[in-house]
Amino acid sequence: VLSQIFDAFKSRLHDSNSKVNQVALETMHKMIPLLKDNLSPVINMLIPAMVDNNLNSKNPGIYAAATNVIQALCQHLDNYLLLQPFCTKAQYLNGKAKQDMTEKLA
């Protein structure tokens, strides 16, 4: 059930409408502390959706929301769950997003 919900939700995390995108990121930020490690089955799908375009966004609201989501993941999930997806993102992203992900890994 959780994977079905987040399958539908992930497209909102990189919606072409910046307001929808930002609200989805802010909503994700609120959900992380509630779901914690229960997110493990969907974390490999969610991290790319949250990170790919959002950490390099020129929209300050989207960038801030994406940064908050990454911070919440680091606070509320077991680091073991985040290691592989963060490494992958740090390896293939560019610009500010690459720097942000590398800092989180360190």
PDB file of C-alpha atoms in Angstrom:
ATOM      1  CA  VAL A   1       0.000   0.000   0.000  1.00  0.00           C
ATOM      2  CA  LEU A   2       2.800   2.426   0.900  1.00  0.00           C
ATOM      3  CA  SER A   3       4.512   1.879  -2.444  1.00  0.00           C
ATOM      4  CA  GLN A   4       1.245   2.557  -4.293  1.00  0.00           C
ATOM      5  CA  ILE A   5       0.762   5.819  -2.405  1.00  0.00           C
ATOM      6  CA  PHE A   6       4.293   7.019  -3.051  1.00  0.00           C
ATOM      7  CA  ASP A   7       4.178   5.877  -6.679  1.00  0.00           C
ATOM      8  CA  ALA A   8       1.389   8.404  -7.171  1.00  0.00           C
ATOM      9  CA  PHE A   9       3.019  11.023  -4.934  1.00  0.00           C
ATOM     10  CA  LYS A  10       6.498  10.971  -6.486  1.00  0.00           C
ATOM     11  CA  SER A  11       5.388  12.707  -9.682  1.00  0.00           C
ATOM     12  CA  ARG A  12       4.290  15.675  -7.542  1.00  0.00           C
ATOM     13  CA  LEU A  13       7.854  15.920  -6.194  1.00  0.00           C
ATOM     14  CA  HIS A  14       9.051  17.034  -9.614  1.00  0.00           C
ATOM     15  CA  ASP A  15       5.870  18.589 -10.983  1.00  0.00           C
ATOM     16  CA  SER A  16       6.344  21.215 -13.678  1.00  0.00           C
ATOM     17  CA  ASN A  17       4.166  23.599 -11.629  1.00  0.00           C
ATOM     18  CA  SER A  18       6.616  25.010  -9.076  1.00  0.00           C
ATOM     19  CA  LYS A  19       3.896  25.618  -6.466  1.00  0.00           C
ATOM     20  CA  VAL A  20       2.755  21.988  -6.631  1.00  0.00           C
ATOM     21  CA  ASN A  21       6.368  20.861  -6.490  1.00  0.00           C
ATOM     22  CA  GLN A  22       7.119  22.989  -3.429  1.00  0.00           C
ATOM     23  CA  VAL A  23       3.981  21.889  -1.550  1.00  0.00           C
ATOM     24  CA  ALA A  24       4.810  18.246  -2.294  1.00  0.00           C
ATOM     25  CA  LEU A  25       8.323  18.710  -0.880  1.00  0.00           C
ATOM     26  CA  GLU A  26       6.952  20.484   2.203  1.00  0.00           C
ATOM     27  CA  THR A  27       4.415  17.671   2.672  1.00  0.00           C
ATOM     28  CA  MET A  28       7.160  15.081   2.345  1.00  0.00           C
ATOM     29  CA  HIS A  29       9.119  16.962   5.018  1.00  0.00           C
ATOM     30  CA  LYS A  30       6.141  16.583   7.382  1.00  0.00           C
ATOM     31  CA  MET A  31       5.657  12.882   6.579  1.00  0.00           C
ATOM     32  CA  ILE A  32       9.238  11.747   7.179  1.00  0.00           C
ATOM     33  CA  PRO A  33       9.180  12.058  11.002  1.00  0.00           C
ATOM     34  CA  LEU A  34       5.875  10.170  11.087  1.00  0.00           C
ATOM     35  CA  LEU A  35       6.894   7.308   8.797  1.00  0.00           C
ATOM     36  CA  LYS A  36      10.624   7.066   9.669  1.00  0.00           C
ATOM     37  CA  ASP A  37      12.156   3.694   8.732  1.00  0.00           C
ATOM     38  CA  ASN A  38       8.799   2.545   7.319  1.00  0.00           C
ATOM     39  CA  LEU A  39       9.882   4.515   4.245  1.00  0.00           C
ATOM     40  CA  SER A  40      12.588   1.921   3.539  1.00  0.00           C
ATOM     41  CA  PRO A  41      10.642   0.103   0.769  1.00  0.00           C
ATOM     42  CA  VAL A  42      10.194   3.344  -1.187  1.00  0.00           C
ATOM     43  CA  ILE A  43      13.347   5.292  -0.310  1.00  0.00           C
ATOM     44  CA  ASN A  44      15.203   4.327  -3.515  1.00  0.00           C
ATOM     45  CA  MET A  45      12.291   5.674  -5.538  1.00  0.00           C
ATOM     46  CA  LEU A  46      11.776   8.805  -3.431  1.00  0.00           C
ATOM     47  CA  ILE A  47      15.312  10.159  -3.147  1.00  0.00           C
ATOM     48  CA  PRO A  48      15.771  10.666  -6.908  1.00  0.00           C
ATOM     49  CA  ALA A  49      12.316  12.277  -7.113  1.00  0.00           C
ATOM     50  CA  MET A  50      13.166  14.627  -4.245  1.00  0.00           C
ATOM     51  CA  VAL A  51      16.727  15.433  -5.274  1.00  0.00           C
ATOM     52  CA  ASP A  52      17.193  15.350  -9.059  1.00  0.00           C
ATOM     53  CA  ASN A  53      15.741  18.701 -10.081  1.00  0.00           C
ATOM     54  CA  ASN A  54      15.009  20.228  -6.705  1.00  0.00           C
ATOM     55  CA  LEU A  55      18.503  20.625  -5.248  1.00  0.00           C
ATOM     56  CA  ASN A  56      19.596  22.493  -8.376  1.00  0.00           C
ATOM     57  CA  SER A  57      16.416  24.583  -8.526  1.00  0.00           C
ATOM     58  CA  LYS A  58      16.830  28.303  -9.001  1.00  0.00           C
ATOM     59  CA  ASN A  59      13.546  28.740  -7.097  1.00  0.00           C
ATOM     60  CA  PRO A  60      14.635  29.463  -3.497  1.00  0.00           C
ATOM     61  CA  GLY A  61      11.447  27.937  -2.045  1.00  0.00           C
ATOM     62  CA  ILE A  62      11.933  24.648  -3.857  1.00  0.00           C
ATOM     63  CA  TYR A  63      15.629  24.504  -3.003  1.00  0.00           C
ATOM     64  CA  ALA A  64      14.913  25.207   0.687  1.00  0.00           C
ATOM     65  CA  ALA A  65      12.130  22.605   0.785  1.00  0.00           C
ATOM     66  CA  ALA A  66      14.375  19.994  -0.857  1.00  0.00           C
ATOM     67  CA  THR A  67      17.185  20.766   1.589  1.00  0.00           C
ATOM     68  CA  ASN A  68      14.746  20.406   4.495  1.00  0.00           C
ATOM     69  CA  VAL A  69      13.606  17.023   3.171  1.00  0.00           C
ATOM     70  CA  ILE A  70      17.185  15.751   2.934  1.00  0.00           C
ATOM     71  CA  GLN A  71      17.854  17.000   6.466  1.00  0.00           C
ATOM     72  CA  ALA A  72      14.712  15.247   7.765  1.00  0.00           C
ATOM     73  CA  LEU A  73      15.765  12.008   6.080  1.00  0.00           C
ATOM     74  CA  CYS A  74      19.137  12.227   7.824  1.00  0.00           C
ATOM     75  CA  GLN A  75      17.493  12.903  11.184  1.00  0.00           C
ATOM     76  CA  HIS A  76      14.739  10.295  11.103  1.00  0.00           C
ATOM     77  CA  LEU A  77      15.953   7.369   8.996  1.00  0.00           C
ATOM     78  CA  ASP A  78      18.680   4.869   9.662  1.00  0.00           C
ATOM     79  CA  ASN A  79      21.798   6.089   7.860  1.00  0.00           C
ATOM     80  CA  TYR A  80      22.229   2.609   6.401  1.00  0.00           C
ATOM     81  CA  LEU A  81      19.041   3.142   4.343  1.00  0.00           C
ATOM     82  CA  LEU A  82      20.370   6.421   2.948  1.00  0.00           C
ATOM     83  CA  LEU A  83      23.939   5.446   2.137  1.00  0.00           C
ATOM     84  CA  GLN A  84      23.448   3.813  -1.273  1.00  0.00           C
ATOM     85  CA  PRO A  85      20.906   6.289  -2.702  1.00  0.00           C
ATOM     86  CA  PHE A  86      22.936   9.278  -1.449  1.00  0.00           C
ATOM     87  CA  CYS A  87      26.154   7.828  -2.939  1.00  0.00           C
ATOM     88  CA  THR A  88      24.440   7.293  -6.274  1.00  0.00           C
ATOM     89  CA  LYS A  89      23.075  10.842  -6.304  1.00  0.00           C
ATOM     90  CA  ALA A  90      26.410  12.356  -5.271  1.00  0.00           C
ATOM     91  CA  GLN A  91      28.104  10.450  -8.076  1.00  0.00           C
ATOM     92  CA  TYR A  92      25.760  11.480 -10.896  1.00  0.00           C
ATOM     93  CA  LEU A  93      24.465  14.934  -9.964  1.00  0.00           C
ATOM     94  CA  ASN A  94      26.221  18.174 -10.813  1.00  0.00           C
ATOM     95  CA  GLY A  95      26.431  21.706  -9.465  1.00  0.00           C
ATOM     96  CA  LYS A  96      25.029  22.666  -6.087  1.00  0.00           C
ATOM     97  CA  ALA A  97      23.120  19.376  -5.797  1.00  0.00           C
ATOM     98  CA  LYS A  98      26.342  17.360  -6.049  1.00  0.00           C
ATOM     99  CA  GLN A  99      27.949  19.535  -3.377  1.00  0.00           C
ATOM    100  CA  ASP A 100      24.918  19.214  -1.064  1.00  0.00           C
ATOM    101  CA  MET A 101      24.759  15.428  -1.412  1.00  0.00           C
ATOM    102  CA  THR A 102      28.516  15.060  -0.901  1.00  0.00           C
ATOM    103  CA  GLU A 103      28.294  17.122   2.295  1.00  0.00           C
ATOM    104  CA  LYS A 104      25.451  14.917   3.573  1.00  0.00           C
ATOM    105  CA  LEU A 105      27.475  11.807   2.869  1.00  0.00           C
ATOM    106  CA  ALA A 106      30.461  13.199   4.763  1.00  0.00           C
TER     107      ALA A 106
END
